[in-house]
Amino acid sequence: MSEYKNAIEVENLTKAYDGFTLDHVSFTVPAGSIMGFIGQNGAGKTTTIRMLLNLIKKDSGSIKIFGLDNDTHEREIKGKISAVFDEIPFHGVLNANQVSTVLGGVFAEWDKQTYFNYLDRFSLPRKRRINDFSKGMKMKLQIAAALSHGAKLLIMDEATTGLDPVVRNEILDIFLEYLQDETNSILLSSHITTDLEKIADKVTFIDGGKILLSGDKDETVERHAVIKCKKSDYETIAPEDIISARLTDFGAEVMVSDRAKCEQKYKGLTIDPTTLEEIMLFYVRRTKKEWK
Amino acid sequence: MKGLLYKDFLLSRKYYTAVSGVFLMFAGLFAMVRMSMLWGNIAAAPEAVAELTGSLWILRYVPCLIITIAFAADGGAVFADYQVNWVRFCSTTAVGEYRTAAAKLLSRLIMETVGFAAGVLYVIVFCAIGNESLTWGMIGNVAICFGVGEILGMLYIAAGIWFQKKQTVELIGMAVMGLGTMIPTTILMINMDKYADDAEMMAKLFKTFMDIKDMLMPIVMIAAVVLTVLCYFAAVYGLKRRDN
């Protein structure tokens, strides 16, 4: 596998289902970075990830992983990636020791020592059946397995959903360690934006099958802002500056996409920094413009 | 491949143990009948010995058939793979559909071979009890059981991967087995009035079985090999299917 600049390059990816279309999705995950893939349920995150993994056929567009086409170099690519889903793919009657033996025969570069180190670190029992594990333990086991065969790219689909904050934090720390090797990359799909706020370098926001935002996370958060104002002041804000506005009994909260410009333009108004969660919330309601 | 084989064995080991238990039970039962015919209560009644000798010649292969067919019918591992999304997991690795399918079929072939070996061992013991010499024909009869088990096992796996539902595959299995027994039973029923009594019918059946037995073995073996290859490609194709 030669040198590559981007771990993932997706260009104009489309897929049409009855009632849902993934519409010319494009984004890149630079090598050595962690990309947060956010969007509400049904936005198209899982469909995109399944196409990245070649689990479903794309209608058109191109996907390159490690600079290689994911159709023609499928095996080569899959030898170097790990996919983690929200449900553990290991049989409940097996224990962690047996999982190691099984995966040792599945992955050419299976590192038993790394796997057992993760098990110890996560305090996972080696001989207890997976069926008796909690959801958090199952996810930790899946992540331990995903990180123990030299994968250069982790693709996680809602892997942290349903986990308590303590377990999520533990897992996020592991991801940050994994990224110490600058050739490793992560695509983390989630609708828990607080997790991504903590660790993501880049963020891509998908809604209704379309990419709304894709770029540097800090820059995206800093560029957006929420203007908190009275209803009378809200009337003075130019519609083209507004993503959407939440109207309350006391006034309005208006999401704008160009903070610097708005700070110049609306000097008398309070312009607050925002969060990924708020950006997602206001963008999802962009078609209504005003909501309560 | 090694890991996939190990996983399938781990998932099915309880089933294999249970089947082995049933095999041993039946093997013991037929061995006891044989011993009774030689030295026990049955030996005291020569007409009973005469009556049993013919039927026992065929019936003694029942344990061999039980172990090979029961090993074939274990589709549990296939369905469990779909239940826990193991198949999807494999699709995200470099394992590939060819190796996944090969491992599935190979694990069944290994168990069928174990069943064959157990069957041969049983026939050896059975012969030793009666001081009967072991013939290639007897090994051939066990090989027929192995072939039948192999055919069913391969069909079971391919159908499991195609339909992914245990009930559907079991229904197909029952239909195949039902047809397999219904056809000869129907022929037998139609010809029933041609025989003077049961003994004549059994003698005729035995003769027919002996006539076709030598022909049956190559047919079953060829069918097993052809179906193994066909089922392998059907399984690969089934695993390669992508959602549209």
Coordinates of C-alpha atoms in Angstrom, one line a residue:
Chain A
M1 CA 0.0 0.0 0.0
S2 CA 1.6 3.2 -1.2
E3 CA 1.7 6.6 0.6
Y4 CA -1.7 8.2 0.7
K5 CA -2.9 11.6 1.8
N6 CA -6.5 10.7 2.6
A7 CA -7.6 7.5 4.4
I8 CA -11.0 7.9 2.8
E9 CA -12.1 9.9 -0.3
V10 CA -15.7 9.8 -1.2
E11 CA -16.9 11.5 -4.3
N12 CA -20.4 12.0 -5.6
L13 CA -21.7 8.9 -4.0
T14 CA -25.3 8.2 -4.7
K15 CA -27.7 5.5 -3.8
A16 CA -31.5 5.6 -4.4
Y17 CA -33.9 3.6 -2.3
D18 CA -37.7 3.9 -2.3
G19 CA -38.3 7.0 -0.2
F20 CA -34.6 7.8 0.4
T21 CA -31.7 9.0 -1.7
L22 CA -28.1 9.4 -0.8
D23 CA -27.4 12.4 -2.9
H24 CA -23.9 13.0 -4.3
V25 CA -22.2 12.6 -1.0
S26 CA -18.6 13.8 -1.0
F27 CA -16.1 14.0 1.8
T28 CA -12.5 13.1 2.7
V29 CA -10.9 11.7 5.9
P30 CA -7.3 12.8 5.9
A31 CA -4.8 10.2 7.1
G32 CA -4.1 10.5 10.8
S33 CA -7.3 12.3 11.6
I34 CA -10.6 11.4 13.3
M35 CA -13.7 12.3 11.3
G36 CA -17.0 12.7 13.1
F37 CA -19.8 11.6 10.8
I38 CA -22.9 13.2 12.3
G39 CA -26.6 13.2 11.5
Q40 CA -29.9 12.2 12.9
N41 CA -31.2 8.7 12.6
G42 CA -32.1 7.9 9.0
A43 CA -29.9 10.7 7.6
G44 CA -27.8 8.3 5.6
K45 CA -24.8 7.6 7.8
T46 CA -25.1 3.8 7.9
T47 CA -25.9 3.6 4.2
T48 CA -22.7 5.6 3.5
I49 CA -20.6 3.4 5.8
R50 CA -22.0 0.2 4.3
M51 CA -21.0 1.5 0.8
L52 CA -17.5 2.3 2.1
L53 CA -17.3 -1.3 3.3
N54 CA -18.8 -2.6 0.1
L55 CA -21.6 -4.2 1.9
I56 CA -24.1 -2.5 -0.4
K57 CA -23.7 -1.5 -4.0
K58 CA -23.5 2.1 -4.9
D59 CA -25.5 3.5 -7.8
S60 CA -22.7 5.9 -8.8
G61 CA -19.7 7.8 -7.4
S62 CA -16.3 6.7 -6.3
I63 CA -14.9 5.6 -3.0
K64 CA -11.1 5.4 -2.4
I65 CA -9.7 4.0 0.8
F66 CA -5.9 4.5 1.3
G67 CA -5.9 5.9 -2.2
L68 CA -7.2 2.6 -3.7
D69 CA -10.6 2.1 -5.3
N70 CA -12.7 0.1 -2.9
D71 CA -14.2 -2.1 -5.7
T72 CA -11.0 -3.2 -7.4
H73 CA -8.8 -3.4 -4.3
E74 CA -11.5 -4.7 -1.9
R75 CA -9.4 -7.5 -0.3
E76 CA -6.3 -5.3 0.1
I77 CA -8.3 -2.6 1.7
K78 CA -10.2 -4.9 4.0
G79 CA -7.0 -6.3 5.3
K80 CA -6.2 -2.9 6.8
I81 CA -9.5 -1.7 8.2
S82 CA -11.7 -2.5 11.1
A83 CA -15.4 -2.0 11.2
V84 CA -17.2 -1.7 14.5
F85 CA -21.0 -1.7 14.6
D86 CA -23.4 -1.1 17.4
E87 CA -23.9 -4.8 17.9
I88 CA -21.1 -7.3 18.7
P89 CA -20.6 -9.8 15.8
F90 CA -19.2 -12.6 18.0
H91 CA -21.3 -15.5 19.1
G92 CA -22.6 -15.2 22.6
V93 CA -21.5 -18.7 23.6
L94 CA -17.9 -17.9 23.0
N95 CA -15.6 -16.3 25.6
A96 CA -12.9 -13.7 25.1
N97 CA -10.1 -16.4 24.9
Q98 CA -12.0 -18.2 22.2
V99 CA -12.6 -15.0 20.3
S100 CA -8.9 -14.5 20.2
T101 CA -8.3 -18.0 18.8
V102 CA -11.0 -17.5 16.1
L103 CA -9.8 -14.1 15.1
G104 CA -6.2 -15.3 15.1
G105 CA -7.3 -17.5 12.2
V106 CA -9.2 -14.7 10.5
F107 CA -6.7 -11.9 10.6
A108 CA -3.2 -12.4 9.1
E109 CA -1.7 -9.8 11.5
W110 CA -3.6 -10.8 14.7
D111 CA -1.7 -9.6 17.7
K112 CA -2.8 -11.7 20.7
Q113 CA -0.7 -9.8 23.1
T114 CA -2.3 -6.4 22.2
Y115 CA -5.7 -8.0 22.4
F116 CA -5.1 -9.4 25.9
N117 CA -3.6 -6.1 27.0
Y118 CA -6.8 -4.4 26.0
L119 CA -8.8 -7.0 27.8
D120 CA -6.9 -6.4 31.0
R121 CA -7.1 -2.6 30.5
F122 CA -10.9 -2.9 30.1
S123 CA -11.1 -5.4 32.9
L124 CA -12.9 -7.9 30.7
P125 CA -13.1 -11.5 31.9
R126 CA -11.4 -14.0 29.6
K127 CA -13.5 -17.0 30.4
R128 CA -17.0 -15.6 30.8
R129 CA -19.4 -16.1 27.9
I130 CA -20.1 -13.0 25.8
N131 CA -23.8 -13.6 26.5
D132 CA -23.2 -12.7 30.1
F133 CA -21.4 -9.4 29.2
S134 CA -23.1 -6.0 29.6
K135 CA -23.5 -3.8 26.5
G136 CA -20.5 -1.8 27.5
M137 CA -18.4 -4.9 28.0
K138 CA -19.5 -6.2 24.6
M139 CA -18.5 -2.9 22.9
K140 CA -15.1 -2.9 24.7
L141 CA -14.5 -6.5 23.5
Q142 CA -15.4 -5.5 19.9
I143 CA -13.0 -2.5 20.1
A144 CA -10.2 -4.6 21.6
A145 CA -10.6 -7.0 18.7
A146 CA -10.7 -4.1 16.2
L147 CA -7.5 -2.6 17.5
S148 CA -5.5 -5.9 17.6
H149 CA -4.8 -6.7 14.0
G150 CA -2.9 -3.7 12.8
A151 CA -5.8 -1.9 11.1
K152 CA -4.9 1.5 9.7
L153 CA -8.5 2.7 9.6
L154 CA -11.3 2.3 12.1
I155 CA -14.8 2.7 10.8
M156 CA -17.3 2.9 13.6
D157 CA -21.1 3.0 13.0
E158 CA -22.9 4.3 16.1
A159 CA -20.5 2.2 18.2
T160 CA -20.8 4.4 21.3
T161 CA -24.6 4.8 21.2
G162 CA -26.3 3.3 24.2
L163 CA -23.2 3.3 26.3
D164 CA -22.9 5.2 29.6
P165 CA -20.6 8.3 29.7
V166 CA -17.9 6.5 31.7
V167 CA -17.5 3.7 29.2
R168 CA -17.8 6.2 26.3
N169 CA -15.0 8.3 27.8
E170 CA -12.8 5.2 28.3
I171 CA -13.3 4.3 24.6
L172 CA -12.7 7.8 23.4
D173 CA -9.3 7.8 25.2
I174 CA -8.4 4.6 23.5
F175 CA -9.2 6.2 20.1
L176 CA -6.9 9.1 20.9
E177 CA -4.1 6.7 21.8
Y178 CA -4.7 4.8 18.5
L179 CA -4.3 8.1 16.7
Q180 CA -0.9 8.6 18.2
D181 CA 0.3 6.7 15.2
E182 CA -0.2 9.3 12.6
T183 CA -0.9 6.8 9.9
N184 CA -4.0 5.6 11.7
S185 CA -7.4 7.2 11.0
I186 CA -11.0 6.9 12.3
L187 CA -14.3 7.6 10.8
L188 CA -16.8 7.7 13.7
S189 CA -20.4 7.9 12.9
S190 CA -22.6 9.0 15.8
H191 CA -25.4 11.2 16.8
I192 CA -23.8 11.9 20.1
T193 CA -22.1 15.1 19.2
T194 CA -20.5 15.7 22.6
D195 CA -18.2 12.7 22.0
L196 CA -17.2 14.1 18.6
E197 CA -16.7 17.5 20.1
K198 CA -14.1 16.0 22.4
I199 CA -12.0 14.0 19.9
A200 CA -12.9 14.8 16.3
D201 CA -10.5 16.7 14.0
K202 CA -13.0 16.9 11.2
V203 CA -16.7 16.7 11.0
T204 CA -19.1 15.8 8.3
F205 CA -22.8 16.5 8.8
I206 CA -25.3 14.6 6.7
D207 CA -29.0 15.1 6.6
G208 CA -31.7 13.7 4.4
G209 CA -29.0 11.9 2.3
K210 CA -27.1 15.2 1.6
I211 CA -23.9 16.5 3.1
L212 CA -24.6 19.8 4.7
L213 CA -21.2 20.5 6.2
S214 CA -17.8 18.9 5.9
G215 CA -14.6 20.3 7.3
D216 CA -12.4 21.1 10.2
K217 CA -14.4 20.6 13.4
D218 CA -13.1 23.6 15.3
E219 CA -13.4 25.8 12.3
T220 CA -17.0 24.7 11.8
V221 CA -17.9 25.3 15.4
E222 CA -16.2 28.7 15.5
R223 CA -17.7 29.8 12.2
H224 CA -21.2 29.2 13.5
A225 CA -22.9 31.2 16.2
V226 CA -26.2 31.7 17.9
I227 CA -27.7 35.2 18.1
K228 CA -29.9 35.5 21.1
C229 CA -32.3 38.4 20.7
K230 CA -35.7 39.8 21.2
K231 CA -38.4 39.1 18.6
S232 CA -38.2 42.7 17.4
D233 CA -34.4 42.4 16.9
Y234 CA -34.9 39.0 15.1
E235 CA -36.9 40.9 12.5
T236 CA -33.8 42.9 11.7
I237 CA -31.7 39.9 10.8
A238 CA -31.3 39.3 7.1
P239 CA -33.0 36.0 6.1
E240 CA -29.9 34.9 4.1
D241 CA -27.8 35.0 7.3
I242 CA -30.2 32.7 9.1
I243 CA -29.8 28.9 9.1
S244 CA -32.9 28.6 11.2
A245 CA -34.4 30.2 14.3
R246 CA -35.9 28.9 17.5
L247 CA -38.6 31.2 18.7
T248 CA -39.4 31.3 22.4
D249 CA -41.8 33.3 24.5
F250 CA -39.0 35.7 25.3
G251 CA -37.3 36.1 22.0
A252 CA -35.4 34.1 19.4
E253 CA -32.2 32.0 19.1
V254 CA -30.9 32.4 15.6
M255 CA -28.2 30.1 14.1
V256 CA -25.9 31.9 11.7
S257 CA -23.2 30.3 9.6
D258 CA -20.8 33.3 9.4
R259 CA -20.1 34.5 12.9
A260 CA -17.4 37.1 11.9
K261 CA -19.7 38.7 9.4
C262 CA -22.7 38.7 11.8
E263 CA -20.6 40.3 14.6
Q264 CA -19.8 43.1 12.2
K265 CA -23.4 43.3 10.9
Y266 CA -25.4 43.0 14.1
K267 CA -23.3 44.8 16.7
G268 CA -26.0 45.4 19.2
L269 CA -27.0 41.7 19.5
T270 CA -25.6 39.0 21.7
I271 CA -23.7 36.5 19.6
D272 CA -22.8 33.4 21.5
P273 CA -20.5 30.5 20.5
T274 CA -22.3 27.3 19.6
T275 CA -21.8 23.6 19.8
L276 CA -22.0 20.8 17.3
E277 CA -25.3 19.7 18.8
E278 CA -26.8 23.1 18.3
I279 CA -25.5 23.3 14.8
M280 CA -27.0 19.9 14.0
L281 CA -30.3 20.9 15.6
F282 CA -30.6 24.1 13.7
Y283 CA -29.5 22.7 10.4
V284 CA -32.0 19.8 10.7
R285 CA -34.8 22.4 10.9
R286 CA -33.4 24.6 8.2
T287 CA -36.3 24.0 5.9
K288 CA -38.8 25.4 8.5
K289 CA -36.6 28.4 9.2
E290 CA -38.6 29.2 12.3
W291 CA -39.4 26.6 15.0
K292 CA -40.3 26.4 18.6
Chain B
M1 CA -9.7 -20.5 7.5
K2 CA -8.4 -22.1 10.7
G3 CA -10.3 -19.6 12.8
L4 CA -13.5 -20.1 11.0
L5 CA -13.3 -23.9 11.4
Y6 CA -12.5 -23.5 15.1
K7 CA -15.5 -21.2 15.5
D8 CA -17.9 -23.6 13.8
F9 CA -16.6 -26.5 15.9
L10 CA -17.1 -24.5 19.1
L11 CA -20.6 -23.5 18.1
S12 CA -21.6 -27.0 17.3
R13 CA -19.7 -29.1 19.8
K14 CA -22.6 -29.7 22.1
Y15 CA -24.7 -30.9 19.2
Y16 CA -21.9 -33.1 18.0
T17 CA -21.6 -34.6 21.5
A18 CA -25.3 -35.3 21.7
V19 CA -25.2 -37.0 18.2
S20 CA -22.3 -39.1 19.3
G21 CA -24.2 -40.1 22.4
V22 CA -27.2 -41.2 20.3
F23 CA -24.8 -43.1 17.9
L24 CA -23.2 -44.9 20.8
M25 CA -26.6 -45.8 22.2
F26 CA -27.8 -47.3 18.9
A27 CA -24.5 -49.0 18.2
G28 CA -24.7 -50.6 21.7
L29 CA -28.3 -51.6 21.1
F30 CA -27.5 -53.4 17.8
A31 CA -24.3 -55.0 19.3
M32 CA -26.5 -56.3 22.1
V33 CA -29.0 -57.8 19.7
R34 CA -26.1 -59.4 17.8
M35 CA -24.7 -60.8 21.1
S36 CA -28.1 -62.1 22.1
M37 CA -28.4 -63.8 18.7
L38 CA -25.1 -65.6 19.4
W39 CA -25.2 -66.3 23.1
G40 CA -28.3 -64.9 24.6
N41 CA -32.1 -65.4 24.6
I42 CA -32.5 -65.0 20.9
A43 CA -30.0 -67.7 20.3
A44 CA -32.3 -70.1 22.0
A45 CA -34.9 -69.6 19.3
P46 CA -33.4 -70.6 15.9
E47 CA -36.4 -69.3 13.9
A48 CA -35.9 -65.8 15.5
V49 CA -32.2 -66.0 14.7
A50 CA -33.1 -66.8 11.1
E51 CA -35.6 -64.0 10.9
L52 CA -33.3 -61.4 12.4
T53 CA -30.2 -62.4 10.4
G54 CA -31.4 -60.9 7.2
S55 CA -32.9 -57.7 8.6
L56 CA -29.9 -57.1 10.9
W57 CA -27.6 -57.2 8.0
I58 CA -29.3 -54.0 6.8
L59 CA -30.3 -52.6 10.2
R60 CA -26.8 -52.7 11.6
Y61 CA -26.0 -49.7 9.4
V62 CA -28.6 -47.6 11.1
P63 CA -26.1 -46.1 13.6
C64 CA -23.8 -45.2 10.7
L65 CA -26.8 -43.5 9.0
I66 CA -27.8 -41.7 12.2
I67 CA -24.4 -40.2 12.8
T68 CA -23.7 -39.1 9.2
I69 CA -27.2 -37.6 8.7
A70 CA -27.3 -36.0 12.1
F71 CA -23.9 -34.4 11.6
A72 CA -25.1 -33.2 8.2
A73 CA -28.3 -31.6 9.6
D74 CA -26.4 -29.3 12.0
G75 CA -27.1 -26.0 10.3
G76 CA -27.1 -24.2 13.7
A77 CA -23.7 -22.6 13.0
V78 CA -24.9 -21.1 9.7
F79 CA -28.0 -19.5 11.2
A80 CA -26.1 -18.3 14.3
D81 CA -23.7 -16.5 12.0
Y82 CA -26.5 -14.5 10.5
Q83 CA -28.2 -13.9 13.9
V84 CA -25.1 -12.2 15.4
N85 CA -24.0 -10.5 12.1
W86 CA -20.9 -12.6 11.9
V87 CA -21.4 -12.9 8.2
R88 CA -21.5 -9.1 7.9
F89 CA -18.4 -8.9 10.1
C90 CA -16.5 -11.4 7.8
S91 CA -17.6 -9.2 4.8
T92 CA -15.7 -6.3 6.4
T93 CA -12.5 -8.3 6.7
A94 CA -10.1 -9.8 4.1
V95 CA -11.5 -13.3 4.6
G96 CA -13.7 -13.1 1.6
E97 CA -16.7 -15.2 0.5
Y98 CA -14.6 -18.0 -1.0
R99 CA -12.8 -18.8 2.2
T100 CA -16.0 -18.3 4.3
A101 CA -17.9 -20.8 2.2
A102 CA -15.0 -23.2 2.0
A103 CA -14.6 -23.2 5.8
K104 CA -18.3 -23.9 6.2
L105 CA -18.3 -26.8 3.8
L106 CA -15.0 -28.1 5.1
S107 CA -16.2 -28.1 8.7
R108 CA -19.1 -30.3 7.6
L109 CA -16.8 -32.6 5.5
I110 CA -14.6 -33.0 8.5
M111 CA -17.5 -34.0 10.7
E112 CA -18.9 -36.4 8.1
T113 CA -15.4 -38.0 7.9
V114 CA -15.5 -38.4 11.7
G115 CA -18.9 -40.0 11.3
F116 CA -17.5 -42.3 8.6
A117 CA -14.6 -43.3 10.8
A118 CA -17.0 -43.9 13.8
G119 CA -19.2 -46.0 11.5
V120 CA -16.2 -48.1 10.3
L121 CA -15.0 -48.6 13.8
Y122 CA -18.5 -49.7 14.8
V123 CA -18.7 -52.2 11.9
I124 CA -15.3 -53.6 12.9
V125 CA -16.5 -54.1 16.5
F126 CA -19.8 -55.6 15.2
C127 CA -17.9 -58.1 13.0
A128 CA -15.5 -58.9 15.8
I129 CA -18.5 -59.8 18.1
G130 CA -19.8 -62.3 15.7
N131 CA -16.3 -63.5 14.6
E132 CA -17.4 -62.3 11.1
S133 CA -14.7 -61.2 8.6
L134 CA -14.8 -57.6 7.6
T135 CA -15.3 -57.0 3.9
W136 CA -14.8 -54.1 1.6
G137 CA -18.5 -54.3 0.9
M138 CA -19.2 -53.5 4.6
I139 CA -16.9 -50.5 4.4
G140 CA -18.7 -49.5 1.2
N141 CA -22.0 -49.5 3.0
V142 CA -20.7 -47.1 5.6
A143 CA -19.3 -45.0 2.7
I144 CA -22.9 -44.9 1.3
C145 CA -24.0 -43.5 4.6
F146 CA -21.2 -41.0 4.5
G147 CA -22.1 -40.0 1.0
V148 CA -25.8 -39.5 1.9
G149 CA -24.7 -37.4 4.9
E150 CA -22.3 -35.3 2.8
I151 CA -25.0 -34.6 0.2
L152 CA -27.5 -33.5 2.9
G153 CA -24.9 -31.5 4.7
M154 CA -23.8 -29.6 1.7
L155 CA -27.4 -28.9 0.7
Y156 CA -28.1 -27.8 4.2
I157 CA -25.3 -25.2 4.2
A158 CA -26.0 -23.9 0.8
A159 CA -29.7 -23.6 1.6
G160 CA -28.9 -22.0 5.0
I161 CA -26.8 -19.3 3.3
W162 CA -29.4 -18.7 0.6
F163 CA -32.5 -18.5 2.8
Q164 CA -30.8 -17.5 6.1
K165 CA -33.8 -18.9 8.0
K166 CA -33.7 -22.2 9.9
Q167 CA -37.4 -22.9 9.5
T168 CA -37.2 -22.6 5.7
V169 CA -34.2 -24.9 5.5
E170 CA -35.8 -27.4 7.8
L171 CA -38.9 -27.4 5.7
I172 CA -36.8 -28.0 2.5
G173 CA -34.9 -30.8 4.4
M174 CA -38.1 -32.5 5.5
A175 CA -39.5 -32.2 2.0
V176 CA -36.4 -33.9 0.5
M177 CA -36.3 -36.6 3.1
G178 CA -40.1 -37.1 2.8
L179 CA -39.9 -37.5 -0.9
G180 CA -36.9 -39.8 -0.5
T181 CA -38.9 -42.1 1.7
M182 CA -42.3 -41.7 0.0
I183 CA -41.2 -42.9 -3.4
P184 CA -39.8 -46.3 -2.3
T185 CA -42.7 -46.7 0.2
T186 CA -45.3 -46.1 -2.6
I187 CA -43.6 -48.6 -4.9
L188 CA -43.6 -51.1 -2.0
M189 CA -47.3 -50.5 -1.3
I190 CA -48.3 -50.9 -4.9
N191 CA -46.4 -54.2 -5.1
M192 CA -47.5 -55.4 -1.7
D193 CA -50.1 -57.9 -3.0
K194 CA -47.4 -59.6 -5.1
Y195 CA -45.8 -61.1 -1.9
A196 CA -47.3 -64.1 -0.1
D197 CA -46.2 -62.8 3.3
D198 CA -43.9 -60.4 5.1
A199 CA -41.0 -62.8 5.1
E200 CA -41.2 -63.1 1.3
M201 CA -41.4 -59.3 1.0
M202 CA -38.3 -58.8 3.3
A203 CA -36.4 -61.4 1.3
K204 CA -37.3 -59.7 -1.9
L205 CA -36.4 -56.3 -0.5
F206 CA -33.1 -57.6 0.8
K207 CA -32.3 -59.1 -2.6
T208 CA -33.2 -55.8 -4.3
F209 CA -31.0 -53.9 -1.9
M210 CA -28.1 -56.2 -2.5
D211 CA -28.6 -55.9 -6.3
I212 CA -28.5 -52.1 -6.2
K213 CA -26.0 -51.7 -3.4
D214 CA -22.9 -52.0 -5.6
M215 CA -24.3 -49.6 -8.1
L216 CA -25.4 -47.2 -5.3
M217 CA -22.0 -46.5 -3.9
P218 CA -20.4 -44.9 -7.0
I219 CA -23.7 -43.0 -7.7
V220 CA -23.8 -41.6 -4.1
M221 CA -20.1 -40.8 -4.2
I222 CA -20.3 -39.0 -7.5
A223 CA -23.4 -37.1 -6.4
A224 CA -21.7 -36.1 -3.2
V225 CA -18.6 -34.7 -5.0
V226 CA -20.7 -32.9 -7.7
L227 CA -23.1 -31.5 -5.0
T228 CA -20.2 -30.4 -2.8
V229 CA -18.8 -28.4 -5.7
L230 CA -22.2 -27.0 -6.7
C231 CA -23.0 -26.1 -3.1
Y232 CA -19.7 -24.4 -2.7
F233 CA -20.4 -22.0 -5.6
A234 CA -24.0 -21.5 -4.4
A235 CA -22.7 -20.6 -1.0
V236 CA -20.1 -18.2 -2.4
Y237 CA -22.8 -16.6 -4.6
G238 CA -25.1 -16.4 -1.6
L239 CA -22.5 -14.7 0.5
K240 CA -21.6 -12.3 -2.3
R241 CA -25.1 -11.1 -2.7
R242 CA -25.3 -7.4 -1.8
D243 CA -28.3 -5.4 -0.9
N244 CA -29.5 -3.4 -3.9

